[in-house]
Amino acid sequence: SRNVVSTIHQPNSEIFSRFDNLMLLVRGHIIYEGQAKDAVPYFASIGYPCPKLTNPADFFMKIMNETGMVIEEMQHASKNDQVLSLEPEHIEQRFQERVTHLVTEYQKAGQFEKNRQGILTDPVENPKKYEVNWFKQMYLIMLRAFVNELRNPLDVKMKIIQTIVFAAIVMILWNDVSDDTVGIQDRHGALFMLATTSCFGSIQGSLGTFSLERPVYIRERLSKSYTASAYFWGRSFSEFPFFFIYPAILICMTYWVVGFNTEHAYKFWIMLGVHVLTWFAGSGYGLLISTVIPKLEVAMALVPVLIVPLLAFAGFFVNQNNIPPFFWPFEYISIFKYSFQATTINEFKGLTLKCTPSCDPLADDDFSEGIVACIGCMIGLGVGLRILAYIGLIKISTPKKAKILKA
């Protein structure tokens, strides 16, 4: 003989009607055990009527988890114009009261005495708050996010195509620039175009990181699947491989076609490294916006308002010495500035120019920081923005109070 065990995930109403016996468990407690056809009348008798034309299996799952309870309470609060608390501690307390009520009603039912004979009725308690440690949580979330990214090839392909298109524009407009006065202007333009491409690509690429996953995050946090910090850093680290892929495509396609500085081999690697850090810092802006502004459509609309003004402080449109003092704080949070400034210094330092009379582009630019300082600032911005985004995820993505208004 052979035993065969199979599972049915979310059975539809037709399949559920074929069940003979049914046992429902919540946190190790039995809340119903008996014939499946009697389950709907039983729950209706204790104050949980199953709506008409509703799959009983879906209804039971709804009353047996925190998310379903919150949805019910939100619908009730919406009808009565009430304030509903979504603080995790309050949700946990209300759900525990529901579980206690369901267990008490089951124990009052006649079937309880019949079913308890010879059966261990003590609930199975799990002393652990989380099933796995913090590092395991972060690793699993990072792996899930990375696999989801690979399973969405259209998104990856579109980002690659976008990078190739911008690289092609740079190659066409700034093909084989000269080493004279005209070439200086062309090199500035090409460097600024590349910096802008990396900045906007990284920001827009991270806008949907938390906006699209907010419902999943709240549901899994309520079920204590992981900590907020494990989710945030796991989700953030999953994007790191792409910080190298997109800049590598952009720089490898344009560097030699444009005719950037090839007097030293390390010039190429410095430019590539600067653009990798540009993606790292720019994605920090995207993460922060996605936590502070939950709706992706609103975030996309506000990006130009929030980010484009930082273009003015990059040192390309206006000399940094001419920026008014009250704008200085914005200058120092501009990733456009650090990316353009670092790549420009890398390009012109040591480059032999054929100007008549002699020229010094770096002296004319009069940048306030060197390459090392720019790299340090981009790393600091990338880390600092992620810390602010994490705080935003804690404070905003799981609000303490929510006002439910009538439609």
XYZ file of C-alpha atoms in Angstrom:
407
model
C 0.000 0.000 0.000
C 1.047 3.578 -0.523
C -0.124 6.804 1.052
C -0.525 9.825 -1.215
C -0.743 13.328 0.242
C -1.752 16.254 -1.959
C -2.637 19.877 -1.276
C -5.141 22.207 -2.901
C -4.243 25.881 -2.821
C -7.306 28.137 -2.520
C -9.930 25.640 -3.754
C -12.806 27.138 -5.691
C -16.396 26.701 -4.572
C -16.952 23.644 -6.773
C -13.980 21.799 -5.331
C -14.851 22.878 -1.792
C -18.342 21.420 -2.173
C -16.737 17.997 -2.644
C -14.990 18.114 0.753
C -16.397 15.724 3.352
C -14.706 16.835 6.552
C -13.093 20.134 7.445
C -10.734 21.292 10.176
C -9.771 24.956 10.543
C -6.718 25.965 12.568
C -5.602 29.422 13.681
C -2.282 29.760 15.530
C -2.452 26.168 16.689
C -6.070 26.425 17.893
C -8.924 24.469 16.346
C -11.835 26.790 15.545
C -13.885 24.255 13.596
C -13.868 20.509 13.044
C -16.698 18.581 11.455
C -18.521 18.127 8.187
C -17.641 20.707 5.544
C -21.293 21.337 4.627
C -22.038 22.425 8.197
C -19.213 24.961 8.411
C -21.035 27.898 6.796
C -24.149 27.586 9.037
C -21.934 27.168 12.090
C -19.979 30.402 11.497
C -23.187 32.257 10.686
C -24.544 31.159 14.074
C -21.576 32.727 15.926
C -21.666 36.053 14.086
C -19.630 35.404 10.920
C -22.135 34.962 8.068
C -20.688 34.021 4.705
C -21.895 36.489 2.037
C -24.014 35.083 -0.752
C -22.218 34.000 -3.923
C -18.926 33.865 -1.988
C -16.563 30.909 -2.018
C -16.650 29.456 1.552
C -12.917 28.653 1.378
C -12.087 32.299 0.623
C -14.431 33.447 3.388
C -12.813 31.182 5.984
C -9.327 32.374 4.981
C -10.519 35.946 5.304
C -11.664 35.591 8.901
C -8.610 33.523 9.857
C -5.850 36.089 9.153
C -5.022 39.652 10.114
C -5.240 41.040 6.583
C -8.792 39.808 6.119
C -9.790 41.284 9.462
C -8.285 44.669 8.533
C -10.162 44.658 5.205
C -13.442 43.942 7.005
C -12.812 46.706 9.528
C -11.875 49.189 6.797
C -15.099 48.444 4.925
C -17.121 48.861 8.110
C -15.276 52.069 9.034
C -15.821 53.454 5.532
C -19.590 53.037 5.872
C -19.646 54.742 9.280
C -16.969 57.414 8.650
C -14.801 56.148 11.505
C -11.100 56.392 12.291
C -9.406 53.001 12.072
C -6.098 52.311 13.824
C -3.609 50.423 11.658
C -0.885 50.322 14.271
C 0.561 46.785 14.268
C 0.116 46.385 18.035
C -3.568 47.314 17.809
C -4.139 44.965 14.869
C -2.466 42.151 16.778
C -4.632 42.819 19.830
C -7.870 42.870 17.826
C -6.988 39.718 15.925
C -6.077 37.897 19.129
C -9.489 38.839 20.505
C -11.075 37.350 17.380
C -9.088 34.123 17.772
C -10.105 33.873 21.422
C -13.753 34.347 20.462
C -13.582 31.690 17.726
C -11.874 29.177 20.020
C -14.373 29.853 22.831
C -17.348 29.364 20.519
C -15.863 26.145 19.176
C -15.368 24.801 22.681
C -18.965 25.629 23.494
C -20.194 23.678 20.480
C -21.342 20.105 20.947
C -18.806 18.776 18.460
C -15.924 19.866 20.681
C -16.569 17.211 23.349
C -16.949 14.595 20.643
C -13.734 15.554 18.843
C -11.516 16.090 21.854
C -11.537 12.447 22.977
C -8.143 10.966 22.300
C -6.929 14.176 20.638
C -4.314 16.542 21.979
C -6.169 19.838 22.292
C -3.399 21.993 23.711
C -2.440 24.610 21.134
C 0.967 24.487 19.531
C 2.780 27.632 20.598
C 5.797 28.926 18.734
C 8.194 30.689 21.117
C 10.047 32.349 18.208
C 8.966 35.799 17.075
C 10.413 35.103 13.625
C 11.119 31.723 12.083
C 14.602 32.657 10.811
C 17.247 35.130 11.902
C 17.684 38.608 10.479
C 20.397 37.701 7.965
C 18.348 34.812 6.613
C 15.334 37.104 6.262
C 17.381 39.666 4.347
C 18.936 37.004 2.112
C 15.561 35.453 1.222
C 14.016 38.846 0.439
C 17.035 39.842 -1.647
C 16.886 36.537 -3.532
C 13.129 36.857 -4.108
C 13.453 40.416 -5.411
C 16.347 39.498 -7.695
C 14.497 36.480 -9.111
C 11.366 38.601 -9.640
C 13.475 41.105 -11.567
C 14.831 38.346 -13.799
C 11.337 36.923 -14.264
C 10.250 40.287 -15.611
C 12.519 40.408 -18.674
C 10.513 43.180 -20.303
C 11.478 45.643 -17.553
C 15.167 44.703 -17.768
C 15.106 44.809 -21.572
C 13.475 48.240 -21.592
C 16.130 49.641 -19.243
C 18.881 48.164 -21.399
C 17.277 49.538 -24.573
C 16.899 52.932 -22.913
C 20.595 52.910 -21.985
C 21.594 51.882 -25.524
C 19.436 54.615 -27.083
C 21.002 57.347 -24.941
C 24.465 55.947 -25.627
C 23.716 56.014 -29.364
C 22.640 59.669 -29.127
C 25.915 60.556 -27.409
C 27.924 58.650 -30.017
C 26.147 60.396 -32.906
C 26.358 63.934 -31.488
C 29.870 63.748 -30.051
C 31.675 61.419 -32.420
C 35.498 61.654 -32.319
C 35.745 65.031 -30.596
C 38.809 67.160 -31.237
C 41.477 68.407 -28.832
C 41.032 72.098 -29.586
C 38.755 74.782 -28.122
C 35.688 73.346 -29.866
C 36.573 69.909 -28.513
C 36.593 71.261 -24.966
C 32.978 72.361 -25.316
C 32.043 69.034 -26.919
C 33.681 67.043 -24.133
C 31.819 69.074 -21.512
C 28.535 68.419 -23.311
C 29.148 64.690 -23.682
C 30.186 64.312 -20.043
C 27.135 66.186 -18.814
C 24.836 64.137 -21.067
C 26.270 60.901 -19.655
C 25.946 62.150 -16.075
C 22.320 63.162 -16.682
C 21.526 59.791 -18.256
C 22.914 57.881 -15.278
C 21.218 60.148 -12.744
C 17.729 59.978 -14.235
C 18.043 56.298 -15.125
C 18.916 55.356 -11.549
C 16.230 57.562 -9.979
C 13.399 56.388 -12.215
C 14.537 52.777 -11.976
C 14.027 52.772 -8.187
C 10.757 54.705 -8.004
C 8.588 51.585 -7.988
C 10.694 49.610 -5.524
C 8.373 50.134 -2.541
C 5.396 51.807 -4.219
C 4.380 48.645 -6.069
C 5.128 46.285 -3.173
C 3.519 48.278 -0.388
C 0.419 46.025 -0.002
C 2.624 42.905 0.039
C 4.964 44.498 2.557
C 2.145 45.452 4.938
C 0.522 42.014 4.701
C 3.778 40.140 5.323
C 4.784 42.468 8.138
C 1.435 41.852 9.878
C 2.036 38.112 9.630
C 5.533 38.617 11.127
C 7.306 37.156 8.121
C 10.284 39.492 8.556
C 11.468 42.709 10.135
C 11.204 46.049 8.358
C 14.989 46.438 8.289
C 15.518 42.987 6.736
C 12.973 43.790 4.034
C 14.438 47.215 3.274
C 18.072 46.205 3.020
C 17.303 42.940 1.253
C 15.197 44.797 -1.300
C 17.907 47.449 -1.694
C 20.794 45.004 -2.104
C 18.882 43.109 -4.801
C 19.377 46.105 -7.113
C 23.156 46.259 -6.706
C 24.064 44.022 -9.714
C 22.193 46.392 -12.008
C 24.279 49.324 -10.741
C 27.168 47.758 -12.690
C 25.292 46.469 -15.742
C 23.693 49.702 -16.992
C 26.722 52.010 -16.443
C 28.977 49.401 -18.067
C 26.795 49.387 -21.211
C 26.679 53.191 -21.303
C 30.394 53.841 -20.821
C 31.700 50.930 -22.912
C 29.613 52.059 -25.885
C 30.563 55.740 -25.728
C 34.065 56.077 -24.277
C 36.177 55.292 -27.356
C 33.632 56.437 -29.959
C 33.456 59.915 -28.419
C 37.229 59.981 -28.051
C 37.610 60.552 -24.330
C 41.024 60.686 -22.650
C 43.048 57.557 -23.511
C 46.451 58.798 -22.415
C 46.167 56.572 -19.329
C 44.234 53.292 -19.086
C 42.916 54.061 -15.599
C 40.922 57.025 -16.972
C 38.308 54.640 -18.356
C 37.973 52.729 -15.082
C 37.602 55.937 -13.071
C 34.790 57.113 -15.354
C 33.071 53.727 -15.108
C 33.446 53.712 -11.322
C 32.012 57.236 -11.049
C 28.939 56.229 -13.044
C 28.453 53.107 -10.911
C 28.434 55.368 -7.848
C 26.083 57.740 -9.679
C 23.596 54.877 -10.040
C 24.105 53.978 -6.384
C 23.428 57.538 -5.198
C 20.622 58.182 -7.694
C 18.767 55.026 -6.665
C 18.854 56.382 -3.118
C 16.753 59.328 -4.293
C 14.387 56.893 -5.989
C 14.036 54.766 -2.854
C 13.370 57.824 -0.702
C 10.692 59.140 -3.066
C 9.044 55.707 -3.314
C 8.667 55.477 0.481
C 7.528 59.048 1.043
C 5.120 59.048 -1.937
C 3.283 55.680 -1.978
C 1.564 56.122 -5.360
C 3.858 55.510 -8.309
C 1.898 57.832 -10.622
C 2.301 60.740 -8.196
C 5.981 59.961 -7.679
C 6.623 59.919 -11.441
C 4.870 63.284 -11.797
C 6.874 64.886 -8.984
C 10.314 63.671 -10.070
C 10.882 66.596 -12.479
C 9.835 69.076 -9.791
C 12.108 67.528 -7.163
C 15.111 66.499 -9.249
C 15.415 68.786 -12.286
C 16.308 71.892 -10.189
C 19.405 70.020 -9.020
C 20.639 70.136 -12.630
C 21.301 73.855 -12.233
C 23.879 73.156 -9.520
C 25.955 70.677 -11.556
C 28.411 73.353 -12.708
C 27.551 72.997 -16.393
C 24.925 75.705 -16.881
C 26.334 78.165 -14.356
C 29.711 78.512 -12.684
C 29.516 77.291 -9.100
C 31.048 80.521 -7.818
C 28.002 82.392 -9.146
C 25.458 80.318 -7.218
C 23.784 82.448 -4.489
C 24.640 81.404 -0.897
C 21.030 80.489 -0.044
C 21.192 77.797 -2.765
C 24.368 76.188 -1.438
C 22.543 73.416 0.500
C 20.935 72.249 -2.765
C 24.308 72.292 -4.477
C 25.739 69.787 -2.022
C 22.911 67.252 -2.464
C 23.101 67.310 -6.272
C 24.334 63.999 -7.674
C 24.524 65.716 -11.072
C 27.229 67.956 -9.654
C 29.424 65.196 -8.237
C 29.072 62.928 -11.282
C 29.777 65.678 -13.814
C 32.519 67.233 -11.724
C 34.397 63.946 -11.110
C 34.246 62.801 -14.748
C 35.259 66.256 -16.033
C 38.335 66.381 -13.781
C 39.172 62.810 -14.814
C 38.871 63.768 -18.490
C 40.869 66.995 -18.613
C 43.538 66.262 -16.021
C 46.612 65.211 -17.993
C 44.886 65.648 -21.379
C 47.042 67.277 -24.053
C 45.051 70.049 -25.733
C 45.824 71.954 -28.932
C 44.447 75.349 -28.015
C 45.643 78.637 -29.411
C 46.324 80.427 -27.145
C 46.845 77.823 -24.393
C 43.781 76.911 -22.327
C 43.021 75.298 -18.979
C 39.432 73.968 -18.829
C 39.648 72.927 -15.179
C 40.734 76.428 -14.156
C 37.772 77.868 -16.040
C 35.392 75.372 -14.430
C 36.770 76.198 -10.967
C 35.252 73.118 -9.332
C 35.153 73.132 -5.535
C 35.891 69.408 -4.996
C 38.315 66.895 -6.450
C 37.639 63.369 -7.695
C 38.158 61.733 -4.296
C 35.850 64.225 -2.585
C 33.166 63.691 -5.241
C 33.386 59.926 -4.836
C 33.097 60.274 -1.057
C 30.091 62.581 -1.401
C 28.277 60.160 -3.733
C 28.887 57.276 -1.343
C 27.661 59.442 1.540
C 24.554 60.481 -0.416
C 23.811 56.881 -1.385
C 24.027 55.662 2.213
C 22.331 58.705 3.770
C 19.389 58.659 1.360
C 18.869 54.960 2.052
C 18.775 55.620 5.793
C 16.155 58.328 5.231
C 14.220 55.959 2.954
C 14.292 53.284 5.676
C 12.928 55.772 8.204
C 10.240 56.703 5.681
C 9.335 53.041 5.239
C 8.895 52.672 8.999
C 6.961 55.903 9.532
C 4.863 56.119 6.394
C 4.427 52.693 4.808
C 2.981 51.342 8.068
C 0.921 54.311 9.317
C -0.338 54.447 12.886
C -3.666 56.006 12.015
C -5.703 55.982 8.834
C -8.760 58.106 8.252
C -11.363 56.132 6.333
C -13.719 58.504 4.541
C -16.892 57.844 2.679
C -16.516 57.545 -1.047
